[in-house]
C-alpha positions as a printed Julia matrix, in Angstrom:
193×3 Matrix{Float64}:
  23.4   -47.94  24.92
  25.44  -48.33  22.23
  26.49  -44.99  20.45
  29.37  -46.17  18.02
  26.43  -47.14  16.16
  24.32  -44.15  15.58
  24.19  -41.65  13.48
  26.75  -39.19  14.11
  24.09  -36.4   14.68
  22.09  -38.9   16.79
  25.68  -39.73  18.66
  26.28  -36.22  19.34
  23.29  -35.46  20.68
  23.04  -38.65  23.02
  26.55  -38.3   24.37
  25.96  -34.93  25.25
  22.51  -36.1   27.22
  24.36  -38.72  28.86
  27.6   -35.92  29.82
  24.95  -33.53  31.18
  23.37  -36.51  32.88
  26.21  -37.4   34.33
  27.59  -34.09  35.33
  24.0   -33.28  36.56
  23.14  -30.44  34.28
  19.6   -29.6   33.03
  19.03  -30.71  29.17
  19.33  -27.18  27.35
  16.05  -25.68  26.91
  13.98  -25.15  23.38
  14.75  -22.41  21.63
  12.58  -19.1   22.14
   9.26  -20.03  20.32
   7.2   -17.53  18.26
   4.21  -16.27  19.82
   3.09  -13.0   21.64
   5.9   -12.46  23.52
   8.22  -13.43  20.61
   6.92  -11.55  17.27
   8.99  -12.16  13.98
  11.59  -10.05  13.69
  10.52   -6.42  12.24
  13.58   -6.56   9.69
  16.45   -8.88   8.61
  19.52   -6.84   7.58
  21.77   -9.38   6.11
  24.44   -7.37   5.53
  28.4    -8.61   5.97
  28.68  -12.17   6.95
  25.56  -14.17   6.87
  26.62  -15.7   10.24
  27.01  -12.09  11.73
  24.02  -10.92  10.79
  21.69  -13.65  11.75
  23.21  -13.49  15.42
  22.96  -10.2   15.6
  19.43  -10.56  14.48
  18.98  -13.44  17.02
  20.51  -11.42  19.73
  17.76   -8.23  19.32
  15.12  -10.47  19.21
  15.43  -12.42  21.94
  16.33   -9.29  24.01
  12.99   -7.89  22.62
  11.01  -10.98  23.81
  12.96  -10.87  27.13
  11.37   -7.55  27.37
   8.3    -8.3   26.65
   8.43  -11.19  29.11
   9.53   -8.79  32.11
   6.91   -6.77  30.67
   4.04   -9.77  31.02
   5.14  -10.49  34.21
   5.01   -7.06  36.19
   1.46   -6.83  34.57
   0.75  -10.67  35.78
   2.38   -9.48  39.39
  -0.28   -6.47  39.58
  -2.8    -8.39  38.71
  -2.2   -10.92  41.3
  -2.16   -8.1   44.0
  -5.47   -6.96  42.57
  -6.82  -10.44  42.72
  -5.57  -11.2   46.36
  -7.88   -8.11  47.32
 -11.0    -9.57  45.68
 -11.47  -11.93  42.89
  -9.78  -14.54  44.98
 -11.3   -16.92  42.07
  -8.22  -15.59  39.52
  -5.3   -16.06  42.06
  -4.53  -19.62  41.39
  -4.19  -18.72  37.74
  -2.74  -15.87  38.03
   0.2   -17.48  40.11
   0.43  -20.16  37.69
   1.24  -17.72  35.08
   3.26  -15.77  36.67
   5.2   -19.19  37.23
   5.29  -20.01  33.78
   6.61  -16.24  32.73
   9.39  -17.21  35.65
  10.17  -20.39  33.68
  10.46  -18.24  30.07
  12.51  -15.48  31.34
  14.8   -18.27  33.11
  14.71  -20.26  29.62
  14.99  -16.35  27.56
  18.03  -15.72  29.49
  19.97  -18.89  29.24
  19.52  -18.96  25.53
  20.56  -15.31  25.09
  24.08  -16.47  26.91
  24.13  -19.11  24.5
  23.91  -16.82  21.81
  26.32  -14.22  22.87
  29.17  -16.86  23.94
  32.33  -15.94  21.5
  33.94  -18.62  22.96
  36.04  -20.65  21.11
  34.83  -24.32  22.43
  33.39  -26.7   19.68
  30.68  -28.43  21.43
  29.98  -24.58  22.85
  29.53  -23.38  19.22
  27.8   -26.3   18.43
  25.14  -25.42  20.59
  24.81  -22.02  19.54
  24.57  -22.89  15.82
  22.39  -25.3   16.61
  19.93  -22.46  18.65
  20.46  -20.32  15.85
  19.29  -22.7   13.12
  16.54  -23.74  15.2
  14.96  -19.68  15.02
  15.89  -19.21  11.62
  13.59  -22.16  10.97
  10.94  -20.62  12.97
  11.51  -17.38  10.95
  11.54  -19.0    7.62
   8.28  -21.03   8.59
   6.15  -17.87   9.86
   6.83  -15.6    6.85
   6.4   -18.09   4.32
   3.02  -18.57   5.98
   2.53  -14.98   6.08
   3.28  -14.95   2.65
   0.83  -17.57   1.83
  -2.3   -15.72   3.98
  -1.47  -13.04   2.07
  -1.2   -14.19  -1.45
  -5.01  -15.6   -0.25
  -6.13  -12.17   0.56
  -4.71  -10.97  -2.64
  -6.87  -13.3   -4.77
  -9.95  -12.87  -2.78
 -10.01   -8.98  -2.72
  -9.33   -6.05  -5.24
  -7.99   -2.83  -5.68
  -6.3    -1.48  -3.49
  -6.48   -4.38  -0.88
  -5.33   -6.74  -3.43
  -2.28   -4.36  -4.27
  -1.19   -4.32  -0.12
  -1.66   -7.88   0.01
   0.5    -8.73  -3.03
   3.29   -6.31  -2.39
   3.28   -7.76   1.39
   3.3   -11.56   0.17
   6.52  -10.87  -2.34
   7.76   -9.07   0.9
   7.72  -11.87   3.16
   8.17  -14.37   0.5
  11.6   -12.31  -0.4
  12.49  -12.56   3.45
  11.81  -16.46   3.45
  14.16  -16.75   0.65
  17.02  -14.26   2.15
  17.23  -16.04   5.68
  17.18  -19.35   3.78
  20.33  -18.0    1.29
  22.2   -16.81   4.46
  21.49  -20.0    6.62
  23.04  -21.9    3.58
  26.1   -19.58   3.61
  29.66  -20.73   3.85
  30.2   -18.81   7.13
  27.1   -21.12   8.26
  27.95  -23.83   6.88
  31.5   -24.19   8.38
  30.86  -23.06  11.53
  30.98  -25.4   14.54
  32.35  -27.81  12.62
């Protein structure tokens, strides 16, 4: 493989495939999708430096989903002891998920030291920008659609419903727009670079 001539993003990210390859390291996981265990953020103060702000923002919601994973699990865990008493039918599944909750926390952790590492290593901050930007995207995504479902609910109702819905979809819509400002900040911008 040839990666002189790649694209230096595409050269990047191969040479550090082939480095981890070679060192026998795991790919990094995915970032920390949203989903039941991983709600949008309740708020986005985006005070001080942009950069600041979205890792500390990154950094409570992860711990939050970590939570709620350790959470899922303990329920999963009594569940399975139920099962193993009787409904021998929901075992398999229930040890499946309580696999897969295994695999998330594993995955939850390792991308919250990502996040925290102050380090001062390029290819180290790299990463973490890179996990950052890849949340923020997720962010930006699910409250412009938020925004969208409830500019539809808005239209379709009145009164008071149509009031809540409108003030809601300039709320998220004014969120969108924030987290995309800050992710184009200059502290952003220059960082891991």
């Amino acid at each position: 493989m040839r990666l002189v001539s790649m694209p230096a993003g595409l050269r990047a990210a191969a040479a550090a495939i082939l480095v981890a390859g070679v060192l026998g390291l795991a790919a990094p996981a995915e970032a920390a999708k949203l989903g039941p265990y991983f709600p949008i953020p309740n708020g986005f103060n985006l005070t001080g430096v942009a950069r600041d702000a979205l890792l500390n923002i990154q950094a409570s919601w992860l711990k939050n989903g970590l939570d709620n994973l350790e959470k899922a699990k303990k329920e999963t865990e009594a569940a399975l002891e139920k099962a193993k008493g009787g409904a021998q039918d929901q075992v398999a599944a229930l040890e499946a998920k309580a696999k897969d909750l295994d695999k998330l926390i594993d995955d939850t952790k390792a991308e919250i030291a990502v996040a925290t590492d102050s380090s001062a290593s390029q290819a180290i901050q790299k990463d973490r920008k890179n996990k950052l930007l890849l949340n923020l995207n997720q962010w930006i995504n699910e409250l412009n659609r938020m925004a969208t479902e409830q500019m539809k609910i808005a239209i379709m109702s009145d009164g008071a419903v149509a009031m809540t819905a409108e003030k809601l979809n300039h709320q998220y819509s004014q969120n969108a727009d924030d987290l995309e400002q800050a992710k184009h900040d200059v502290s952003m911008e220059n960082w891991g670079k």
